[in-house]
mmCIF file of C-alpha atoms in Angstrom:
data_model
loop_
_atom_site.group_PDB
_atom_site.id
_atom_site.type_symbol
_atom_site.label_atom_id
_atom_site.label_comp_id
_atom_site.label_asym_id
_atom_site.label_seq_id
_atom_site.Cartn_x
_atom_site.Cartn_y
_atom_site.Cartn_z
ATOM 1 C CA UNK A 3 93.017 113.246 125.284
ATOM 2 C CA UNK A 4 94.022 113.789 128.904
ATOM 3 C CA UNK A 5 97.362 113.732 128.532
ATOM 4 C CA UNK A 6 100.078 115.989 125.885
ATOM 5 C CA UNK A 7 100.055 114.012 122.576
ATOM 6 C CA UNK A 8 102.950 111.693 121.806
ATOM 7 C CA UNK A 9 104.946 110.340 118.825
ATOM 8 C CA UNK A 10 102.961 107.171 118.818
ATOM 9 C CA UNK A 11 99.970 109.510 118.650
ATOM 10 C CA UNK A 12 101.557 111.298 115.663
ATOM 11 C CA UNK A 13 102.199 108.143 114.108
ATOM 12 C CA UNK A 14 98.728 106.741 114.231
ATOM 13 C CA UNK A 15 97.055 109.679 112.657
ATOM 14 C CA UNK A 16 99.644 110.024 109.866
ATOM 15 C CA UNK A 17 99.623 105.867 109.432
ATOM 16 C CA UNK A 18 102.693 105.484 109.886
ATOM 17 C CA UNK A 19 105.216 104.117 112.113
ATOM 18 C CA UNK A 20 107.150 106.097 115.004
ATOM 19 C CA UNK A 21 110.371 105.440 113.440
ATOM 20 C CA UNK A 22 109.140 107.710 110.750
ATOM 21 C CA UNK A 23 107.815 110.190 112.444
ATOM 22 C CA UNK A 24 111.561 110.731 114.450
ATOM 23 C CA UNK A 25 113.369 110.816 111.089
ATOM 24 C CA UNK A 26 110.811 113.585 110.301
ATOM 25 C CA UNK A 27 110.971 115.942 113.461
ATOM 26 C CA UNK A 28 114.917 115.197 113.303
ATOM 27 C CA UNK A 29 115.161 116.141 109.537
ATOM 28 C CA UNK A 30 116.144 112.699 108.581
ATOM 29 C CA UNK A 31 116.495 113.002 104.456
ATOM 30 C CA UNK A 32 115.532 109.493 104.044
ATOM 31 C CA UNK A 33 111.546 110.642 104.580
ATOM 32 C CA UNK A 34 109.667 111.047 100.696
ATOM 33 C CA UNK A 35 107.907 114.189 100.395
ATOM 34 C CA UNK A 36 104.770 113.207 101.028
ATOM 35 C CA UNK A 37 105.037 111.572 104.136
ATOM 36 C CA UNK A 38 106.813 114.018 105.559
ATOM 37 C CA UNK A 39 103.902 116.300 104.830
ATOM 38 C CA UNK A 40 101.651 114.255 106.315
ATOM 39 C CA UNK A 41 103.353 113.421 109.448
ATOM 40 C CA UNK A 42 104.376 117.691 109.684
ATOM 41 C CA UNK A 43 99.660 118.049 109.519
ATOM 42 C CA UNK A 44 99.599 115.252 111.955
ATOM 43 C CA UNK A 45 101.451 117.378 114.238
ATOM 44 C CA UNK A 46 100.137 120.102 113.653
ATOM 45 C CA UNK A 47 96.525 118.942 114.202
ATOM 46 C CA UNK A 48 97.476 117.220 117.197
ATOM 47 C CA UNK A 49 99.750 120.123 118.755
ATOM 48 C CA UNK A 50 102.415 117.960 119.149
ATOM 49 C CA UNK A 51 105.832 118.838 120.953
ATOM 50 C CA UNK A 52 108.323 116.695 121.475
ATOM 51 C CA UNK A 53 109.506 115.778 125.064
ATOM 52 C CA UNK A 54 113.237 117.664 125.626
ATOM 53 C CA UNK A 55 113.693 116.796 128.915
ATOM 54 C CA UNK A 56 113.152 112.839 127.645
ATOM 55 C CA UNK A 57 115.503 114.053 124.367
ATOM 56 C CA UNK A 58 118.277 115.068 126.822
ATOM 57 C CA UNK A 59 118.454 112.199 128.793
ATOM 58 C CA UNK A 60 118.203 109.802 125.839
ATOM 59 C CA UNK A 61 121.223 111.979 123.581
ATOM 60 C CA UNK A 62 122.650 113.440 126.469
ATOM 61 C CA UNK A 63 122.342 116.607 124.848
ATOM 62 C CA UNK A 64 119.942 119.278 126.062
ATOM 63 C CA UNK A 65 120.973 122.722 123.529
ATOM 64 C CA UNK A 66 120.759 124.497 126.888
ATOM 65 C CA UNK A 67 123.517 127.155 127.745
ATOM 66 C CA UNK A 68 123.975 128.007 131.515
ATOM 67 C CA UNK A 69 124.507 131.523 132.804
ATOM 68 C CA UNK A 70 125.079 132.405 136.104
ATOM 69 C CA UNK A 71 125.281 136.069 137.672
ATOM 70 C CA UNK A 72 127.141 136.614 140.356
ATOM 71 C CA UNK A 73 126.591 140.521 141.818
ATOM 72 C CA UNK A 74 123.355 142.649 142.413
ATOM 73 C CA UNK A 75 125.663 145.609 141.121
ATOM 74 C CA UNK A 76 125.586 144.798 136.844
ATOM 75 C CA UNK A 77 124.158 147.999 135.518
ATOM 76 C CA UNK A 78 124.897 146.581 132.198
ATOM 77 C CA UNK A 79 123.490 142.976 132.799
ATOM 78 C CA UNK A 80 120.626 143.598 130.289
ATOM 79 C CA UNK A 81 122.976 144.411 127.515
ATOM 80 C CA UNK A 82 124.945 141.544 128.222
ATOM 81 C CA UNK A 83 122.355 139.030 128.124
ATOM 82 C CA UNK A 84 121.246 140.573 125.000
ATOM 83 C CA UNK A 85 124.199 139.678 123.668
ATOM 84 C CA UNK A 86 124.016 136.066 124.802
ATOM 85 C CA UNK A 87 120.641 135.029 124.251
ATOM 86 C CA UNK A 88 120.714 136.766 120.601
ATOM 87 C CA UNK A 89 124.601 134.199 120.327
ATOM 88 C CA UNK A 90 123.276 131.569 121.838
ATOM 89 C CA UNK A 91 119.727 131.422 119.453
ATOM 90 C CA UNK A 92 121.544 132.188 116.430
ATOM 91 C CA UNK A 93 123.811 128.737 117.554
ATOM 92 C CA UNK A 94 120.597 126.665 118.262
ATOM 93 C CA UNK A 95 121.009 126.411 121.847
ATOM 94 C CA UNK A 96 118.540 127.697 125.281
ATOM 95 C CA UNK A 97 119.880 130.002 127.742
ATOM 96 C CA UNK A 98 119.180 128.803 131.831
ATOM 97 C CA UNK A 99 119.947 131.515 133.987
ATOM 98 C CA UNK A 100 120.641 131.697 138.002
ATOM 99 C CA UNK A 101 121.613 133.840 139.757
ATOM 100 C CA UNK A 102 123.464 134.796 143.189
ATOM 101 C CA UNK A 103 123.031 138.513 144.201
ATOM 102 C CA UNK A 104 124.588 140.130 147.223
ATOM 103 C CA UNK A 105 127.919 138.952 148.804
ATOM 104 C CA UNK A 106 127.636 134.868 148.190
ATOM 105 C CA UNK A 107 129.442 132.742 149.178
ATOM 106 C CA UNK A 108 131.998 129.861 147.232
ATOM 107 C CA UNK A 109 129.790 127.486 148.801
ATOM 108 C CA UNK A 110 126.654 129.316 147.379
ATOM 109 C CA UNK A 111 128.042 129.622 143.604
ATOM 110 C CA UNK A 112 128.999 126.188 143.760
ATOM 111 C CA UNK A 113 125.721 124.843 144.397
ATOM 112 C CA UNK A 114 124.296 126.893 141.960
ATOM 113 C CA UNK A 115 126.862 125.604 139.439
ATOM 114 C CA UNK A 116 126.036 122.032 140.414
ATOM 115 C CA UNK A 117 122.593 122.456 139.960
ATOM 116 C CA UNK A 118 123.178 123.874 136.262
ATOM 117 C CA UNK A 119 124.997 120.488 135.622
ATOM 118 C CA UNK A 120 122.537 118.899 136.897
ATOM 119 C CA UNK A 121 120.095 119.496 134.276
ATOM 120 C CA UNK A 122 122.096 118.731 131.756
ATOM 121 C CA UNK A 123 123.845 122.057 130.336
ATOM 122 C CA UNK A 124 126.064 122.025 128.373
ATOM 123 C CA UNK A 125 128.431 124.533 128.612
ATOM 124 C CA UNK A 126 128.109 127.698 131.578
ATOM 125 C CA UNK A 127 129.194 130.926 131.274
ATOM 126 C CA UNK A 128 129.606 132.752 134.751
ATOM 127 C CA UNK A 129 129.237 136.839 134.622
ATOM 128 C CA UNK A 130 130.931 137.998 137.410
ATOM 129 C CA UNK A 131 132.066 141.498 138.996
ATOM 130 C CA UNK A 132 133.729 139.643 141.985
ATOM 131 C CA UNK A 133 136.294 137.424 143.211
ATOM 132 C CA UNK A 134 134.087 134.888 144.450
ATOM 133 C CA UNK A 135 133.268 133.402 141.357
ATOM 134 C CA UNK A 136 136.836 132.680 140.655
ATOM 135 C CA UNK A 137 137.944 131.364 143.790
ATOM 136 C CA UNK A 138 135.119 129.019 143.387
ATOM 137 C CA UNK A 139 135.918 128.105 139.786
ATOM 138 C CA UNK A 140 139.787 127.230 141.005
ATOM 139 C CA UNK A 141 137.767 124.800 142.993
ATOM 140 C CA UNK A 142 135.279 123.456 140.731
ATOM 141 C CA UNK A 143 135.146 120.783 137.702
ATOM 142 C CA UNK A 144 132.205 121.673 136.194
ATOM 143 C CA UNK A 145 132.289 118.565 133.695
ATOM 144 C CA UNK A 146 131.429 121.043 130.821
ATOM 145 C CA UNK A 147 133.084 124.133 129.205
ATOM 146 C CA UNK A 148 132.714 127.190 130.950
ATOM 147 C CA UNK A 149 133.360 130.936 130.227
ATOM 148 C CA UNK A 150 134.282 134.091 132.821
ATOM 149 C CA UNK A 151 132.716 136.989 131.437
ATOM 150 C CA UNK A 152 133.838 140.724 132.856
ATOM 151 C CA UNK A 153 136.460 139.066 135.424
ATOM 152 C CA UNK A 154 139.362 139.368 133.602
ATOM 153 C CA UNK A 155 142.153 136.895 133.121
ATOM 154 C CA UNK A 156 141.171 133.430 134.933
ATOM 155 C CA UNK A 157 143.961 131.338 136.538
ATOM 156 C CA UNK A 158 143.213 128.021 134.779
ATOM 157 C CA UNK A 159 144.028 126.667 131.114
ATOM 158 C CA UNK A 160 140.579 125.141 130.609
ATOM 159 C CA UNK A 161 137.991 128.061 131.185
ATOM 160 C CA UNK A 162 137.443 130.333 128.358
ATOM 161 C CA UNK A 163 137.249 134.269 129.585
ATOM 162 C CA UNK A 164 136.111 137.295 127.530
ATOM 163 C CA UNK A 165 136.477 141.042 129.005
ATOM 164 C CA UNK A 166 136.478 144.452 127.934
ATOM 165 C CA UNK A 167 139.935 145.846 128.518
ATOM 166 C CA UNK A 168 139.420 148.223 131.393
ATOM 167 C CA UNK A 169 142.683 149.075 131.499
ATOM 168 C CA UNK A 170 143.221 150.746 128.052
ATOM 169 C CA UNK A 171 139.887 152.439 128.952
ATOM 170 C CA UNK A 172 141.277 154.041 131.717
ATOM 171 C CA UNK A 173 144.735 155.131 130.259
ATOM 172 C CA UNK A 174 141.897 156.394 127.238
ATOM 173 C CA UNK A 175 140.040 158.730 129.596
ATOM 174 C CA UNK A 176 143.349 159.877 131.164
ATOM 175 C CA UNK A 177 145.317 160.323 128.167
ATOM 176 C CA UNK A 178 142.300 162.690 126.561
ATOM 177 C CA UNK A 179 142.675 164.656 129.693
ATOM 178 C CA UNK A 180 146.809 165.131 129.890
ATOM 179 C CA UNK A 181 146.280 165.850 126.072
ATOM 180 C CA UNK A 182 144.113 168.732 127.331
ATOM 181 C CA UNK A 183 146.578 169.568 129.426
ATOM 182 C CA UNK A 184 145.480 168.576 132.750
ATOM 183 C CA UNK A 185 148.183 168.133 135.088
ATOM 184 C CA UNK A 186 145.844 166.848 138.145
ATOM 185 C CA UNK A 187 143.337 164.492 137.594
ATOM 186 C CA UNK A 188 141.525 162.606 140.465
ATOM 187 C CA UNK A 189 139.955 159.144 140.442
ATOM 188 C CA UNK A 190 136.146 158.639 141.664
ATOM 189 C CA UNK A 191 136.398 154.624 141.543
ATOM 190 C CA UNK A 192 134.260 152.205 142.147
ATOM 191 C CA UNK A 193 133.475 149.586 144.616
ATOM 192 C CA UNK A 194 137.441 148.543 144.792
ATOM 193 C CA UNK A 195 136.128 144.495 145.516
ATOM 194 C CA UNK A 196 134.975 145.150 141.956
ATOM 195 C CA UNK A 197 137.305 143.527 138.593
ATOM 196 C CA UNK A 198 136.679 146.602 136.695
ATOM 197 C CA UNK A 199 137.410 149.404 139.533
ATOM 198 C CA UNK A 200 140.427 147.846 140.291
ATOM 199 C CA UNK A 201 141.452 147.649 136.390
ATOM 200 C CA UNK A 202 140.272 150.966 136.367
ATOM 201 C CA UNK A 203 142.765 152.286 138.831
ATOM 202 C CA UNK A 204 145.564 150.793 137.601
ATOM 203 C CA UNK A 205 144.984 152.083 134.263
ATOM 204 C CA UNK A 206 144.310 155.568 135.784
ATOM 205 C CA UNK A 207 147.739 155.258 137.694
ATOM 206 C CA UNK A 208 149.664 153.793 135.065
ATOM 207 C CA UNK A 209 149.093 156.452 132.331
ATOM 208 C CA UNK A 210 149.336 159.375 135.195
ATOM 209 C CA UNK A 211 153.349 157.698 136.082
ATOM 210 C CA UNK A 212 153.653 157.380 132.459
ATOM 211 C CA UNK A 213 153.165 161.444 132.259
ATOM 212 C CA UNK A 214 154.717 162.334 135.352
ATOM 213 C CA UNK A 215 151.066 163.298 136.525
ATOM 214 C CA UNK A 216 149.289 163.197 139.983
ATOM 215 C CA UNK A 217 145.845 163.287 141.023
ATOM 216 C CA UNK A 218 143.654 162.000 144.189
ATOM 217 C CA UNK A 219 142.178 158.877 144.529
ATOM 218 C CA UNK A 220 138.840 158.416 146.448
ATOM 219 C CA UNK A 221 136.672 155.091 146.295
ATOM 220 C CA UNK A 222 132.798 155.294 145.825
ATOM 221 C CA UNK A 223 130.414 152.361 144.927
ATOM 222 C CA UNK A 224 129.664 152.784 141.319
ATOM 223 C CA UNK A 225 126.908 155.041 142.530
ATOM 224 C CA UNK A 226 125.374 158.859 141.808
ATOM 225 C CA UNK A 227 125.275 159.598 144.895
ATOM 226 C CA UNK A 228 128.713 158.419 145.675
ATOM 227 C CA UNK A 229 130.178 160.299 143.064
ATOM 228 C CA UNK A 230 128.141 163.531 144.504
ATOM 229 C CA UNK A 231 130.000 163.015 147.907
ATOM 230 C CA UNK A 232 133.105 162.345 146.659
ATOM 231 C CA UNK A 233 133.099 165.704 144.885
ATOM 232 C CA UNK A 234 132.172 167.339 147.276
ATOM 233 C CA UNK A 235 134.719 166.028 149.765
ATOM 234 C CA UNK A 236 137.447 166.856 146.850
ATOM 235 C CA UNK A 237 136.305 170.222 146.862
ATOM 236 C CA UNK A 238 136.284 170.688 150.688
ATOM 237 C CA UNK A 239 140.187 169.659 150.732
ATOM 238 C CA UNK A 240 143.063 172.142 151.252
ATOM 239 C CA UNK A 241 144.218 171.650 148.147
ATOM 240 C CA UNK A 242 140.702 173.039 146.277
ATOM 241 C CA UNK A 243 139.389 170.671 143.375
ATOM 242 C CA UNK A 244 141.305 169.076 140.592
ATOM 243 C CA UNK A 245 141.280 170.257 137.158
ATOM 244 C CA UNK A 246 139.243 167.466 135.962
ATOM 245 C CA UNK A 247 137.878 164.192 137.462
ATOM 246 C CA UNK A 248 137.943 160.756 135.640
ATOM 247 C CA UNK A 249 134.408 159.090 137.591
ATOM 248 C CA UNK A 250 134.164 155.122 138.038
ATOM 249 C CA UNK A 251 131.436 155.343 135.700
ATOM 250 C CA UNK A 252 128.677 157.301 134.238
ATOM 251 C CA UNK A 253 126.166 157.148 137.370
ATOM 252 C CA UNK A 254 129.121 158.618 139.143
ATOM 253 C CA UNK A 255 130.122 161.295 136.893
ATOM 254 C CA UNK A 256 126.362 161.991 136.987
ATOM 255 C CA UNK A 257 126.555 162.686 140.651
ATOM 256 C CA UNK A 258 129.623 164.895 140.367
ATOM 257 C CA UNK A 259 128.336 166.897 137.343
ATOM 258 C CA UNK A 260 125.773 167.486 140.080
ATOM 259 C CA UNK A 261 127.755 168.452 143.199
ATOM 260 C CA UNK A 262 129.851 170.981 141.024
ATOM 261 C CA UNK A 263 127.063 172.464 139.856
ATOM 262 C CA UNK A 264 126.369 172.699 143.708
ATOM 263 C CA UNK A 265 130.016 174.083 144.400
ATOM 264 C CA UNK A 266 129.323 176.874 141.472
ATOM 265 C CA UNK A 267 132.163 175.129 139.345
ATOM 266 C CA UNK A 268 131.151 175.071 135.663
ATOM 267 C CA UNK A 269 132.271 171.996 133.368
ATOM 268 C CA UNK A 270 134.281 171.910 131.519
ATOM 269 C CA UNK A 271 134.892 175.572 132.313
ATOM 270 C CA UNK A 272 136.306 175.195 135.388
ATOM 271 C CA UNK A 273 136.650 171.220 135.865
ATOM 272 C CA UNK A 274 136.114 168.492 132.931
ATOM 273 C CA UNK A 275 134.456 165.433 133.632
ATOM 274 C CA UNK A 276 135.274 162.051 132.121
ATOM 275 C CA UNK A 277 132.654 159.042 133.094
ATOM 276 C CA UNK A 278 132.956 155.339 132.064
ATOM 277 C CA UNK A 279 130.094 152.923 130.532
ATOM 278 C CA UNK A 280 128.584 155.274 127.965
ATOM 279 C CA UNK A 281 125.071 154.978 129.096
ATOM 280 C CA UNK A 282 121.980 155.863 127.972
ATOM 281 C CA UNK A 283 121.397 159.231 128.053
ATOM 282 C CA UNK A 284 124.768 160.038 128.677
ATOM 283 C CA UNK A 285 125.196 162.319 125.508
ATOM 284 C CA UNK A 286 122.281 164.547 126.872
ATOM 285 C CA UNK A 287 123.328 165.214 130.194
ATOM 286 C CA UNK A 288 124.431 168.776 130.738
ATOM 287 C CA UNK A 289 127.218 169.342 129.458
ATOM 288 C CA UNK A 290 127.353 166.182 127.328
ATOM 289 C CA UNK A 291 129.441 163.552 129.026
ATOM 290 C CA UNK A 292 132.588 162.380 127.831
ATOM 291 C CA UNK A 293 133.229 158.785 128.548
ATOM 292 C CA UNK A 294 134.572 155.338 127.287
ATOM 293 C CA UNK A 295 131.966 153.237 125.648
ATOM 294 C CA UNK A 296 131.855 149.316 126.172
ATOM 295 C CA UNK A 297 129.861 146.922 124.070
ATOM 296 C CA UNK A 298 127.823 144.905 126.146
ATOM 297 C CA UNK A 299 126.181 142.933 123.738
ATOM 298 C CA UNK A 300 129.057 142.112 122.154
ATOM 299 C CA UNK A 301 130.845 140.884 125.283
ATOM 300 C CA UNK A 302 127.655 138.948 125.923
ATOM 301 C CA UNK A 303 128.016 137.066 122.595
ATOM 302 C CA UNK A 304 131.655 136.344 122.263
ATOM 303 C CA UNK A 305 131.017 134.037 125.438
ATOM 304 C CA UNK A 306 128.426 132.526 123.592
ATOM 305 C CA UNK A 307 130.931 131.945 120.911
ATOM 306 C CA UNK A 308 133.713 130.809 123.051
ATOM 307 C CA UNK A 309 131.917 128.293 124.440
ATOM 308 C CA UNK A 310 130.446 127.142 121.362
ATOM 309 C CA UNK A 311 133.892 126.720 120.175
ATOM 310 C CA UNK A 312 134.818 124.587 123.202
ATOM 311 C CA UNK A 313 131.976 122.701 122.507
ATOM 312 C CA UNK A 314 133.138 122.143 118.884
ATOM 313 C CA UNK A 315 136.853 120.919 120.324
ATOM 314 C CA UNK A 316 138.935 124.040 120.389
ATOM 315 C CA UNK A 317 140.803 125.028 123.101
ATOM 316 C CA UNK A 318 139.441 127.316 125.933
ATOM 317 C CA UNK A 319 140.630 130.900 124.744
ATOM 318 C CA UNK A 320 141.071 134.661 127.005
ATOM 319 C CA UNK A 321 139.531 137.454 124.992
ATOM 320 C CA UNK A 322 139.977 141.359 125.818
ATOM 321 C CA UNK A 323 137.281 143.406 123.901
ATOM 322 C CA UNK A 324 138.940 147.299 123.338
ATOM 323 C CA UNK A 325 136.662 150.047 124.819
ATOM 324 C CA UNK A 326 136.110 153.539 122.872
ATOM 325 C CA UNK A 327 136.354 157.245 124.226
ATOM 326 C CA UNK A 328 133.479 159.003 123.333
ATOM 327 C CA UNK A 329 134.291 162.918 123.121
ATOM 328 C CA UNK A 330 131.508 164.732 124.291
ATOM 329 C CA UNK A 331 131.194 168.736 126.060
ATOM 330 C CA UNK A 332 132.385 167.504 129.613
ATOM 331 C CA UNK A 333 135.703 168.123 129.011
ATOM 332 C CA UNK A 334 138.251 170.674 127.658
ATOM 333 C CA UNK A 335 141.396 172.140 128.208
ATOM 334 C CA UNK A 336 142.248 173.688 131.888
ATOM 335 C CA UNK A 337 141.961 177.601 132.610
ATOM 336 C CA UNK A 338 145.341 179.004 132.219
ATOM 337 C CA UNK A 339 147.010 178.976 135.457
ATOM 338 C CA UNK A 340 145.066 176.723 136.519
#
């Protein structure tokens, strides 16, 4: 043969007709045994795979799941899609994924959503760190369900979202430290065009008012080396270095573990440390970081889930997935006096 073997190839070398040979690769129960094991050897003599781009158009129905990425900035991104190509196999559908990296533009996520459509997905679920993605999706019918993941709240009724509540992770970090009895507790954030920096913050603020706290705030970029500068600015202030620092994330509390080292401030001697993300390696940095743990994977494969929902009927649904504080050696009560 020159050409991929077809079901009218199947058919001839089981004898039978291509009628039969559908009912068998669709798991028609009307097929007796023994045909349907000879039709399964045909195949599998002839290497046969059926067409699913010819399926699709034909059943409009292609068991393909869209994901887009919008931001070059998702640490976690493998742990996410972990979570939704694990979802989405376990539901019987295919995962596409695109992309858009760097600062794109509504008219560049758009496109990238039309395509998607295009071939036939059938639902899309859009991981985003950004407020592009939603501006665009104000904008867009995308003719199939689609879920936000890590954006937060979205502003219309039909799209599903799913988040982990950066908020309560905050107010956990910061609530461990006033516990300790820190009285003033900077903020390393993140990239503040970010959803989960600017969560962060307002957690961080919140549960400082709610104490009658204080504490600096100073925006970084999710980075270690940001958070090594930042430090190092705090500690070059009038007002000396805080009592303890709550970083963006882990990369950042990385860099500041760093720059006090640097200064000749011990942790959590002198300073405690709280970081964000509970990375890898994070519980053998020295000291051992304290920080709030998010499940990636399973904030990967509740969008799976949501949208397999929507495809089922149900209505589109907002999900907030609690984070965890993870107590580690980073952190401990301030000197007295201090």
């Amino acid at each position: 043969m020159d050409r991929p073997p077809g079901m009218m190839d199947v058919a001839r070398e089981a004898g039978v007709s291509h009628i039969t040979v559908s009912r068998v690769i669709n798991g028609h129960p009307s097929v007796r045994p023994e045909t349907r094991t000879r039709v399964e050897a045909a195949i599998q003599k002839l290497g046969y795979r059926r067409n699913s781009v010819a399926r699709a158009l034909k059943s409009r129905r292609s068991s393909t799941i869209g994901v887009v990425i919008v931001g070059s900035d998702l640490f976690e991104l493998p742990r996410i899609l972990l979570g939704v190509e694990t979802a989405a196999r376990q539901a019987g559908y295919w995962v596409s994924l695109a992309s858009r990296q760097g600062e794109s533009t509504t008219d560049d996520l758009t496109e990238t959503l039309r395509r998607l459509t295009d071939q036939s997905v059938e639902a899309i679920a859009v991981v985003a760190d950004r407020p592009v993605a939603l501006e665009t999706l104000t904008r867009l019918s995308a003719g199939v369900p689609v879920a936000v993941v890590m954006s937060g709240g979205v502003p219309q009724p039909d799209l599903s979202s799913v988040a982990v509540d950066q908020e309560l992770g905050a107010r956990l970090a910061v609530r461990h430290l006033l516990d300790l009895g820190h009285r003033d507790i900077a903020h390393l954030t993140g990239a503040l065009r970010t959803f989960d920096a600017r969560a962060r913050v307002e957690g961080w603020r919140a549960e400082l008012a709610d104490a009658g706290a204080e504490g600096a705030l100073l925006e970084g970029d999710f980075s270690a080396e940001s958070g090594f500068r930042l430090v190092h600015e705090l500690c070059a202030a009038a007002a000396g270095p805080p009592t303890a620092v709550f970083a963006g994330n882990d990369q950042m509390a990385m860099g500041a573990l760093a720059a006090f080292a640097e200064r000749g401030l011990k942790v959590p001697q002198d300073v405690s440390v709280v970081g964000f993300d509970d990375m890898k390696g994070a519980g053998y940095l020295i000291p051992a970081l304290t920080t709030v743990r998010q499940d990636f994977a399973h904030l990967g494969s509740s969008a799976i889930e949501l949208l397999v929902g929507m495809l089922g009927g149900k209505p589109a649904e907002s999900q907030k997935i609690a984070p965890h504080l993870v107590v580690r050696h980073s952190t401990a009560a301030p000197r007295t006096g201090s």
